[in-house]
Amino acid sequence: MSSDPITSDVLALLRDADPEIANLIEKEGERQDTTIELIASENHASPAVMHAMGTCLTNKYAEGYPGARYYGGCVWHDQIETIAIDRARSLFGCAFANVQPHSGAQANAALFLALLQPGDTFASLELSDGGHLSHGLKVNMSGKWFNPVHYPLHYDTAHPDFERIDYDAVERVCMAHKPKLLMCGYSAYPREIDFKRFREIADKCGAILHADIAHIAGLVAAGEHPSPFPHCHVVTTTTHKTLRGPRGGLFLTNDEDLAKKFNRALFPGTQGGPLMHVIGAKAVAFGEALKPEFKRYQQQVKVNAKALASALTERGFRISSGGTDNHLMLVDLRPKSAELTGADAERWMENAGIICNKNGVPQDPRPPKQTSGVRLGTPAATTRGFREPEMARIADWIEQVLTSAGAASVTGRVREEVRELCGRYPIWSTGEPAAARG
Ligand SMILES: *Cc1c(COP(=O)(O)O)cnc(C)c1O
């Protein structure tokens, strides 16, 4: 049985209707309960957020925007979407929001349609340096129909900014290629982003500046990472990572003309009917993020990330760029063991109940299916109430599992210790956000 009350409620109903799926949901609830989630892009949404998603809102077609729909019967949906928009605007301090993108990649696809013509040049960080596949990967629409040019990190180990963005090189790349769009915001970058510097470069080369804050949105909302506003022209994000809402996307801007362009590019440009149950849940999540507890939660996310990074450093791992300013870190496994790959580490840690993803480190000589690193993040573990002492235990467990090369005797023992710790920190046992439980 799952400790989260919503999954338990739903299971009670579903067991009769569809025992096969009910059984699998129950197993997933148990997996989440008894393992430590360190995937940097994941979190545990609150029971209120999950509840809003599981409602009659899913039944409605509401194509269009509040007050201008293509279907009747949208009176309550107009109010729900308007509240979601207003809360998003106050959360991020901007004038316009579109809460309809089905996901972060969908928001980015609509942005390309809104701002670029096929073949147009844009600048971004490459996936292998910490970027996202929707920022110009060859197999993605962004890389197939548009012309990405990539700016580098500092790759020189002797440089004080080793593995951080090389802003002078960003400027050189942009002045050489004159991109229409300059993208910043990443999936595996552990340092603060200097939006002001990016804007100076965008102004110099005549680009529209876009921040994709999918990973750091919760930190930004809580004032724990500098805001992309007023520097960025357009902002996209997911709502389910540090922001701890339902799975979805969001678009933000202060520019009315760009807002209108994006709205048309999203609907009817790339999407049909909005997921109104998810928009209801977004409104609930934004409401949670506006509360003071959310700031304390985000502060602890950062404290925990720093604690985990330094505990791993003490145990002989190398943290890419030497540490973290946000919720995530890239752990370079090579100093610990030349043979150890990210793929092995991910599998052995999962056997021990510690969930993460293999991830290339910048300039990684190994292919993406192996990698020399893992990416770790603290948003989900912080939600369930873990603090610095638990981070030190996690670092111990990771070292034990990896130095034993995944030996069954070690992973088995750690699995039981992880289960015991998780048992003392049920994810949502009271139905209240963990930060509010204090
Ligand atoms: C996660 C992520 C996305 C995509 O989000 P999906 O909801 O999975 O489509 C986009 N951009 C960045 C930088 C991300 O990290």
Short mmCIF file of C-alpha atoms and ligand atoms in Angstrom, two decimals:
data_model
loop_
_atom_site.label_atom_id
_atom_site.label_comp_id
_atom_site.label_asym_id
_atom_site.label_seq_id
_atom_site.Cartn_x
_atom_site.Cartn_y
_atom_site.Cartn_z
CA MET A 1 0.00 0.00 0.00
CA SER A 2 1.28 3.46 -0.88
CA SER A 3 1.88 6.01 1.87
CA ASP A 4 0.52 8.82 -0.26
CA PRO A 5 -3.18 9.23 0.46
CA ILE A 6 -4.24 10.02 -3.10
CA THR A 7 -2.71 6.91 -4.61
CA SER A 8 -4.30 4.87 -1.80
CA ASP A 9 -7.73 6.43 -2.41
CA VAL A 10 -7.53 5.86 -6.13
CA LEU A 11 -6.40 2.27 -5.65
CA ALA A 12 -9.43 1.51 -3.51
CA LEU A 13 -11.65 2.44 -6.47
CA LEU A 14 -9.46 1.03 -9.20
CA ARG A 15 -8.98 -2.40 -7.69
CA ASP A 16 -12.46 -3.45 -8.79
CA ALA A 17 -12.50 -1.60 -12.09
CA ASP A 18 -9.07 -2.67 -13.35
CA PRO A 19 -7.10 -4.89 -10.98
CA GLU A 20 -4.27 -5.32 -13.48
CA ILE A 21 -3.44 -1.60 -13.64
CA ALA A 22 -4.31 -1.11 -9.94
CA ASN A 23 -1.71 -3.71 -9.07
CA LEU A 24 0.98 -1.95 -11.09
CA ILE A 25 0.14 1.49 -9.64
CA GLU A 26 0.37 -0.05 -6.19
CA LYS A 27 3.80 -1.44 -7.00
CA GLU A 28 4.95 1.95 -8.29
CA GLY A 29 3.68 3.63 -5.11
CA GLU A 30 5.66 1.13 -3.08
CA ARG A 31 8.76 1.73 -5.23
CA GLN A 32 8.56 5.49 -4.68
CA ASP A 33 7.96 5.02 -0.95
CA THR A 34 10.91 2.74 -0.34
CA THR A 35 13.60 4.20 -2.60
CA ILE A 36 15.54 7.48 -2.57
CA GLU A 37 14.76 9.55 -5.66
CA LEU A 38 17.84 11.47 -6.81
CA ILE A 39 16.82 12.08 -10.44
CA ALA A 40 17.28 15.85 -10.67
CA SER A 41 14.23 16.39 -12.90
CA GLU A 42 11.80 14.51 -10.63
CA ASN A 43 9.86 15.41 -7.51
CA HIS A 44 6.92 14.22 -5.42
CA ALA A 45 3.88 16.38 -6.24
CA SER A 46 1.61 17.04 -3.28
CA PRO A 47 -1.62 15.08 -2.71
CA ALA A 48 -3.55 18.29 -3.55
CA VAL A 49 -1.80 18.58 -6.91
CA MET A 50 -2.33 14.88 -7.69
CA HIS A 51 -5.95 15.09 -6.59
CA ALA A 52 -6.70 18.02 -8.93
CA MET A 53 -5.35 15.94 -11.85
CA GLY A 54 -7.65 13.04 -11.09
CA THR A 55 -10.91 14.95 -11.54
CA CYS A 56 -13.76 15.64 -14.00
CA LEU A 57 -11.69 18.48 -15.49
CA THR A 58 -10.20 15.87 -17.82
CA ASN A 59 -13.54 15.46 -19.59
CA LYS A 60 -13.72 18.92 -21.14
CA TYR A 61 -12.63 20.29 -24.49
CA ALA A 62 -11.54 23.90 -23.95
CA GLU A 63 -9.69 24.75 -27.19
CA GLY A 64 -8.88 28.44 -27.26
CA TYR A 65 -8.14 30.70 -24.30
CA PRO A 66 -10.27 32.01 -21.39
CA GLY A 67 -13.18 34.04 -22.77
CA ALA A 68 -12.47 32.92 -26.36
CA ARG A 69 -13.18 29.18 -26.58
CA TYR A 70 -14.27 27.03 -29.50
CA TYR A 71 -16.63 24.93 -27.31
CA GLY A 72 -19.53 25.72 -24.98
CA GLY A 73 -19.58 24.79 -21.31
CA CYS A 74 -16.24 26.37 -20.43
CA VAL A 75 -17.48 28.72 -17.69
CA TRP A 76 -15.58 27.03 -14.82
CA HIS A 77 -12.62 26.20 -17.01
CA ASP A 78 -12.25 29.89 -17.88
CA GLN A 79 -12.04 30.69 -14.19
CA ILE A 80 -9.59 27.88 -13.43
CA GLU A 81 -7.26 28.78 -16.30
CA THR A 82 -7.42 32.50 -15.43
CA ILE A 83 -6.44 31.73 -11.83
CA ALA A 84 -3.57 29.52 -13.04
CA ILE A 85 -2.37 32.36 -15.33
CA ASP A 86 -2.64 35.00 -12.59
CA ARG A 87 -0.76 32.82 -10.07
CA ALA A 88 1.98 32.05 -12.62
CA ARG A 89 2.37 35.78 -13.33
CA SER A 90 2.72 36.69 -9.66
CA LEU A 91 5.00 33.71 -8.97
CA PHE A 92 7.48 34.75 -11.68
CA GLY A 93 6.82 38.50 -11.66
CA CYS A 94 5.87 38.92 -15.31
CA ALA A 95 2.97 40.30 -17.33
CA PHE A 96 1.88 37.34 -19.50
CA ALA A 97 1.66 33.58 -19.00
CA ASN A 98 0.41 30.66 -21.10
CA VAL A 99 -0.37 27.63 -18.92
CA GLN A 100 -1.41 25.30 -21.76
CA PRO A 101 1.85 23.67 -22.97
CA HIS A 102 1.53 19.91 -22.42
CA SER A 103 5.23 19.70 -21.52
CA GLY A 104 8.50 21.61 -21.61
CA ALA A 105 9.41 20.27 -25.06
CA GLN A 106 5.95 21.28 -26.38
CA ALA A 107 6.48 24.81 -25.07
CA ASN A 108 9.82 24.96 -26.86
CA ALA A 109 8.33 23.59 -30.10
CA ALA A 110 5.69 26.34 -30.03
CA LEU A 111 8.40 28.90 -29.34
CA PHE A 112 10.28 27.85 -32.48
CA LEU A 113 7.08 28.09 -34.52
CA ALA A 114 6.34 31.51 -33.03
CA LEU A 115 9.75 33.10 -33.53
CA LEU A 116 11.66 31.31 -36.31
CA GLN A 117 11.30 30.27 -39.93
CA PRO A 118 12.60 26.86 -41.06
CA GLY A 119 16.36 27.07 -41.58
CA ASP A 120 16.82 30.01 -39.20
CA THR A 121 19.86 30.02 -36.93
CA PHE A 122 19.66 29.87 -33.14
CA ALA A 123 22.36 29.49 -30.47
CA SER A 124 22.29 27.07 -27.54
CA LEU A 125 24.39 24.77 -25.34
CA GLU A 126 24.85 21.28 -26.73
CA LEU A 127 23.12 18.30 -25.09
CA SER A 128 26.47 16.70 -24.24
CA ASP A 129 27.47 19.84 -22.31
CA GLY A 130 24.24 19.94 -20.28
CA GLY A 131 21.69 21.27 -22.78
CA HIS A 132 18.33 19.72 -23.66
CA LEU A 133 17.35 17.68 -26.72
CA SER A 134 14.78 20.35 -27.65
CA HIS A 135 17.64 22.87 -27.99
CA GLY A 136 18.89 21.59 -31.35
CA LEU A 137 19.59 17.84 -31.18
CA LYS A 138 19.78 16.52 -34.77
CA VAL A 139 16.96 14.01 -34.25
CA ASN A 140 14.71 16.64 -32.64
CA MET A 141 12.54 19.02 -34.69
CA SER A 142 14.69 21.88 -33.37
CA GLY A 143 17.81 20.42 -34.96
CA LYS A 144 16.17 18.99 -38.06
CA TRP A 145 14.24 22.03 -39.31
CA PHE A 146 16.35 24.82 -37.81
CA ASN A 147 20.06 25.60 -37.72
CA PRO A 148 21.56 25.31 -34.22
CA VAL A 149 24.98 26.73 -33.42
CA HIS A 150 26.39 25.76 -30.03
CA TYR A 151 28.38 27.82 -27.57
CA PRO A 152 30.94 26.10 -25.33
CA LEU A 153 31.81 25.75 -21.67
CA HIS A 154 35.32 26.41 -20.41
CA TYR A 155 37.05 23.10 -21.20
CA ASP A 156 40.50 24.06 -19.93
CA THR A 157 41.04 22.35 -16.55
CA ALA A 158 43.38 25.15 -15.46
CA HIS A 159 40.77 27.86 -16.00
CA PRO A 160 39.05 29.10 -12.80
CA ASP A 161 35.69 28.75 -14.60
CA PHE A 162 36.39 25.18 -15.80
CA GLU A 163 33.11 23.53 -16.91
CA ARG A 164 31.15 26.76 -16.53
CA ILE A 165 29.66 28.75 -19.41
CA ASP A 166 32.32 30.64 -21.38
CA TYR A 167 30.45 33.92 -21.81
CA ASP A 168 33.14 35.44 -24.03
CA ALA A 169 32.81 32.44 -26.32
CA VAL A 170 29.00 32.82 -26.28
CA GLU A 171 29.53 36.33 -27.57
CA ARG A 172 32.01 35.19 -30.23
CA VAL A 173 29.66 32.45 -31.48
CA CYS A 174 26.73 34.87 -31.55
CA MET A 175 28.62 37.64 -33.35
CA ALA A 176 29.90 35.13 -35.93
CA HIS A 177 26.52 33.47 -36.64
CA LYS A 178 23.98 36.21 -35.77
CA PRO A 179 21.34 33.82 -34.40
CA LYS A 180 17.71 35.00 -34.37
CA LEU A 181 17.25 33.30 -31.00
CA LEU A 182 19.71 32.86 -28.14
CA MET A 183 18.78 30.08 -25.71
CA CYS A 184 20.01 29.71 -22.14
CA GLY A 185 18.76 27.36 -19.40
CA TYR A 186 19.83 23.72 -19.19
CA SER A 187 19.19 20.14 -18.02
CA ALA A 188 22.52 19.31 -16.42
CA TYR A 189 24.23 22.57 -15.46
CA PRO A 190 24.96 23.01 -11.75
CA ARG A 191 25.80 26.71 -11.72
CA GLU A 192 23.88 29.99 -11.67
CA ILE A 193 23.04 31.48 -15.06
CA ASP A 194 24.02 35.10 -15.69
CA PHE A 195 20.89 36.27 -17.53
CA LYS A 196 22.11 39.88 -17.57
CA ARG A 197 25.27 38.92 -19.42
CA PHE A 198 23.23 36.84 -21.88
CA ARG A 199 21.01 39.86 -22.56
CA GLU A 200 23.99 42.07 -23.34
CA ILE A 201 25.13 39.48 -25.88
CA ALA A 202 21.62 39.11 -27.33
CA ASP A 203 21.34 42.88 -27.76
CA LYS A 204 24.74 43.03 -29.42
CA CYS A 205 23.96 40.34 -32.02
CA GLY A 206 20.28 41.21 -32.42
CA ALA A 207 18.82 37.97 -31.01
CA ILE A 208 15.70 37.33 -28.97
CA LEU A 209 16.82 35.98 -25.60
CA HIS A 210 15.05 32.82 -24.37
CA ALA A 211 15.52 31.21 -20.97
CA ASP A 212 14.40 27.60 -20.55
CA ILE A 213 14.18 27.36 -16.76
CA ALA A 214 12.68 23.83 -16.79
CA HIS A 215 15.06 22.63 -14.09
CA ILE A 216 15.40 25.70 -11.89
CA ALA A 217 11.82 27.08 -12.01
CA GLY A 218 11.15 26.27 -8.36
CA LEU A 219 14.36 27.97 -7.27
CA VAL A 220 13.51 31.00 -9.41
CA ALA A 221 9.94 31.17 -8.08
CA ALA A 222 11.28 31.13 -4.52
CA GLY A 223 13.97 33.74 -5.23
CA GLU A 224 16.70 31.11 -4.75
CA HIS A 225 18.10 31.58 -8.28
CA PRO A 226 18.25 34.98 -10.07
CA SER A 227 15.14 35.62 -12.14
CA PRO A 228 15.29 35.60 -15.95
CA PHE A 229 13.19 38.79 -15.79
CA PRO A 230 13.69 41.55 -16.77
CA HIS A 231 16.58 40.30 -18.91
CA CYS A 232 14.97 37.57 -21.03
CA HIS A 233 12.39 38.30 -23.71
CA VAL A 234 10.71 34.89 -23.41
CA VAL A 235 10.81 32.10 -20.83
CA THR A 236 9.65 28.49 -21.02
CA THR A 237 9.65 25.92 -18.25
CA THR A 238 8.26 22.63 -17.07
CA THR A 239 6.03 22.59 -14.00
CA HIS A 240 6.98 19.16 -12.58
CA LYS A 241 10.68 19.47 -11.68
CA THR A 242 11.80 21.78 -8.84
CA LEU A 243 8.45 23.59 -9.18
CA ARG A 244 6.78 20.40 -7.86
CA GLY A 245 3.57 20.68 -9.86
CA PRO A 246 1.86 18.32 -12.31
CA ARG A 247 3.74 17.14 -15.43
CA GLY A 248 3.44 20.05 -17.87
CA GLY A 249 4.87 23.19 -19.46
CA LEU A 250 4.54 26.96 -19.08
CA PHE A 251 5.40 30.06 -21.13
CA LEU A 252 6.15 33.50 -19.62
CA THR A 253 6.96 36.94 -20.99
CA ASN A 254 6.63 40.68 -20.36
CA ASP A 255 6.19 41.42 -24.07
CA GLU A 256 2.59 41.55 -25.30
CA ASP A 257 3.51 41.05 -28.94
CA LEU A 258 5.62 37.96 -28.16
CA ALA A 259 2.83 36.64 -25.91
CA LYS A 260 0.33 36.89 -28.78
CA LYS A 261 2.75 35.16 -31.15
CA PHE A 262 3.35 32.34 -28.69
CA ASN A 263 -0.35 31.88 -27.94
CA ARG A 264 -1.14 31.40 -31.64
CA ALA A 265 1.86 29.10 -32.13
CA LEU A 266 0.78 26.88 -29.24
CA PHE A 267 -2.89 26.78 -30.19
CA PRO A 268 -3.74 26.19 -33.00
CA GLY A 269 -0.06 26.02 -34.09
CA THR A 270 1.14 22.90 -32.30
CA GLN A 271 -1.51 21.75 -29.82
CA GLY A 272 -5.25 21.07 -29.76
CA GLY A 273 -7.33 20.96 -26.60
CA PRO A 274 -5.57 21.90 -23.36
CA LEU A 275 -5.24 19.34 -20.54
CA MET A 276 -7.67 21.12 -18.23
CA HIS A 277 -7.15 18.64 -15.35
CA VAL A 278 -3.43 19.44 -15.51
CA ILE A 279 -4.14 23.19 -15.69
CA GLY A 280 -6.27 22.84 -12.54
CA ALA A 281 -3.35 21.07 -10.89
CA LYS A 282 -0.93 23.74 -12.12
CA ALA A 283 -3.10 26.37 -10.40
CA VAL A 284 -2.91 24.35 -7.16
CA ALA A 285 0.86 23.93 -7.46
CA PHE A 286 1.40 27.63 -8.17
CA GLY A 287 -0.70 28.38 -5.09
CA GLU A 288 1.58 26.12 -3.03
CA ALA A 289 4.68 27.79 -4.50
CA LEU A 290 3.39 31.23 -3.46
CA LYS A 291 3.45 30.18 0.21
CA PRO A 292 6.41 30.94 2.52
CA GLU A 293 7.01 27.19 3.16
CA PHE A 294 7.97 26.83 -0.49
CA LYS A 295 10.89 29.22 -0.11
CA ARG A 296 12.13 27.25 2.91
CA TYR A 297 11.81 24.06 0.87
CA GLN A 298 13.88 25.49 -2.01
CA GLN A 299 16.52 26.76 0.41
CA GLN A 300 16.82 23.25 1.84
CA VAL A 301 17.04 21.79 -1.69
CA LYS A 302 20.16 23.89 -2.24
CA VAL A 303 21.63 23.19 1.20
CA ASN A 304 21.13 19.47 0.59
CA ALA A 305 22.74 19.63 -2.87
CA LYS A 306 25.81 21.35 -1.44
CA ALA A 307 25.96 18.81 1.42
CA LEU A 308 25.72 15.85 -0.98
CA ALA A 309 28.32 17.33 -3.36
CA SER A 310 30.86 17.93 -0.60
CA ALA A 311 30.24 14.53 1.01
CA LEU A 312 30.90 12.86 -2.36
CA THR A 313 34.01 15.00 -2.91
CA GLU A 314 35.35 13.91 0.49
CA ARG A 315 34.85 10.32 -0.64
CA GLY A 316 36.99 10.73 -3.77
CA PHE A 317 34.43 11.55 -6.46
CA ARG A 318 34.88 14.60 -8.68
CA ILE A 319 31.96 17.02 -8.92
CA SER A 320 31.87 18.71 -12.33
CA SER A 321 32.76 22.44 -12.04
CA GLY A 322 33.79 21.75 -8.44
CA GLY A 323 30.35 21.96 -6.83
CA THR A 324 26.81 23.24 -7.25
CA ASP A 325 24.81 26.46 -6.86
CA ASN A 326 21.44 24.84 -7.49
CA HIS A 327 19.60 21.55 -6.97
CA LEU A 328 21.81 19.25 -9.02
CA MET A 329 25.35 18.01 -9.55
CA LEU A 330 27.25 15.97 -12.12
CA VAL A 331 29.39 13.30 -10.50
CA ASP A 332 32.48 12.34 -12.49
CA LEU A 333 33.20 8.71 -11.54
CA ARG A 334 36.62 8.43 -13.18
CA PRO A 335 38.79 9.64 -10.27
CA LYS A 336 37.18 6.90 -8.16
CA SER A 337 37.62 4.15 -10.70
CA ALA A 338 38.83 4.28 -14.30
CA GLU A 339 36.58 1.35 -15.34
CA LEU A 340 33.38 2.50 -13.66
CA THR A 341 30.75 3.83 -16.12
CA GLY A 342 27.63 5.86 -15.42
CA ALA A 343 25.53 3.00 -16.77
CA ASP A 344 27.00 0.56 -14.20
CA ALA A 345 26.65 3.09 -11.41
CA GLU A 346 22.98 3.76 -12.27
CA ARG A 347 22.17 0.03 -12.28
CA TRP A 348 24.05 -0.83 -9.07
CA MET A 349 22.61 2.15 -7.21
CA GLU A 350 19.10 1.17 -8.31
CA ASN A 351 19.71 -2.32 -6.89
CA ALA A 352 20.47 -0.58 -3.61
CA GLY A 353 17.31 1.58 -3.77
CA ILE A 354 19.01 4.83 -4.82
CA ILE A 355 17.59 6.09 -8.10
CA CYS A 356 19.57 8.35 -10.46
CA ASN A 357 20.46 8.65 -14.15
CA LYS A 358 23.73 8.13 -15.97
CA ASN A 359 24.87 11.39 -17.54
CA GLY A 360 27.81 12.45 -19.61
CA VAL A 361 30.23 14.92 -18.04
CA PRO A 362 31.42 17.76 -20.31
CA GLN A 363 33.81 16.38 -22.98
CA ASP A 364 32.94 12.84 -21.92
CA PRO A 365 34.95 10.33 -23.97
CA ARG A 366 32.33 7.61 -23.41
CA PRO A 367 29.15 7.30 -25.53
CA PRO A 368 25.77 8.49 -24.11
CA LYS A 369 24.64 4.94 -23.29
CA GLN A 370 27.67 4.44 -21.02
CA THR A 371 28.92 7.86 -19.83
CA SER A 372 31.51 8.64 -17.17
CA GLY A 373 29.10 10.24 -14.75
CA VAL A 374 25.76 10.31 -13.01
CA ARG A 375 23.50 13.30 -12.44
CA LEU A 376 22.14 13.67 -8.90
CA GLY A 377 19.52 16.11 -7.63
CA THR A 378 17.92 16.81 -4.28
CA PRO A 379 14.37 18.11 -5.03
CA ALA A 380 12.51 14.84 -4.38
CA ALA A 381 14.57 13.71 -1.39
CA THR A 382 14.12 17.17 0.18
CA THR A 383 10.36 16.96 -0.32
CA ARG A 384 10.22 13.85 1.84
CA GLY A 385 12.10 15.67 4.61
CA PHE A 386 15.74 14.65 4.14
CA ARG A 387 18.34 17.10 5.40
CA GLU A 388 22.15 17.24 5.67
CA PRO A 389 22.59 14.10 7.84
CA GLU A 390 20.65 12.03 5.29
CA MET A 391 22.82 13.47 2.48
CA ALA A 392 25.94 12.21 4.26
CA ARG A 393 24.38 8.74 4.62
CA ILE A 394 23.47 8.72 0.92
CA ALA A 395 27.07 9.61 -0.01
CA ASP A 396 28.28 6.74 2.19
CA TRP A 397 25.91 4.29 0.55
CA ILE A 398 26.87 5.44 -2.96
CA GLU A 399 30.56 4.96 -2.16
CA GLN A 400 29.98 1.51 -0.63
CA VAL A 401 27.89 0.29 -3.58
CA LEU A 402 30.25 1.63 -6.25
CA THR A 403 33.52 0.54 -4.63
CA SER A 404 32.07 -2.96 -4.22
CA ALA A 405 31.29 -2.93 -8.00
CA GLY A 406 27.67 -3.63 -7.18
CA ALA A 407 28.39 -6.77 -5.13
CA ALA A 408 25.09 -8.39 -4.08
CA SER A 409 26.10 -8.59 -0.43
CA VAL A 410 26.68 -4.82 -0.29
CA THR A 411 23.74 -3.66 -2.44
CA GLY A 412 21.45 -6.01 -0.50
CA ARG A 413 22.49 -4.56 2.86
CA VAL A 414 22.27 -0.96 1.61
CA ARG A 415 18.83 -1.72 0.10
CA GLU A 416 17.56 -2.68 3.57
CA GLU A 417 19.13 0.41 5.19
CA VAL A 418 17.57 2.64 2.51
CA ARG A 419 14.20 0.99 3.08
CA GLU A 420 14.50 1.62 6.82
CA LEU A 421 15.36 5.32 6.34
CA CYS A 422 12.55 5.82 3.81
CA GLY A 423 10.15 4.22 6.28
CA ARG A 424 10.91 7.03 8.70
CA TYR A 425 10.25 9.71 6.02
CA PRO A 426 6.95 8.78 4.32
CA ILE A 427 6.55 10.98 1.25
CA TRP A 428 3.21 12.64 2.00
CA SER A 429 1.88 10.84 5.07
CA THR A 430 0.03 13.86 6.50
CA GLY A 431 -1.19 15.20 3.18
CA GLU A 432 0.78 18.38 3.88
CA PRO A 433 3.90 19.44 1.98
CA ALA A 434 6.93 18.16 3.88
CA ALA A 435 8.35 21.66 4.26
CA ALA A 436 5.17 22.68 6.08
CA ARG A 437 5.62 19.76 8.47
CA GLY A 438 8.89 21.39 9.57
C1 LIG B 1 13.10 18.71 -18.81
C2 LIG B 1 13.46 19.77 -19.77
C3 LIG B 1 12.63 20.09 -20.85
C4 LIG B 1 11.50 19.22 -21.36
O1 LIG B 1 10.51 18.90 -20.57
P1 LIG B 1 9.46 17.76 -20.94
O2 LIG B 1 8.34 18.14 -20.04
O3 LIG B 1 10.11 16.47 -20.66
O4 LIG B 1 9.08 17.92 -22.37
C5 LIG B 1 12.94 21.18 -21.64
N1 LIG B 1 14.04 21.91 -21.38
C6 LIG B 1 14.88 21.61 -20.38
C7 LIG B 1 16.09 22.46 -20.18
C8 LIG B 1 14.63 20.52 -19.54
O5 LIG B 1 15.50 20.20 -18.59
#
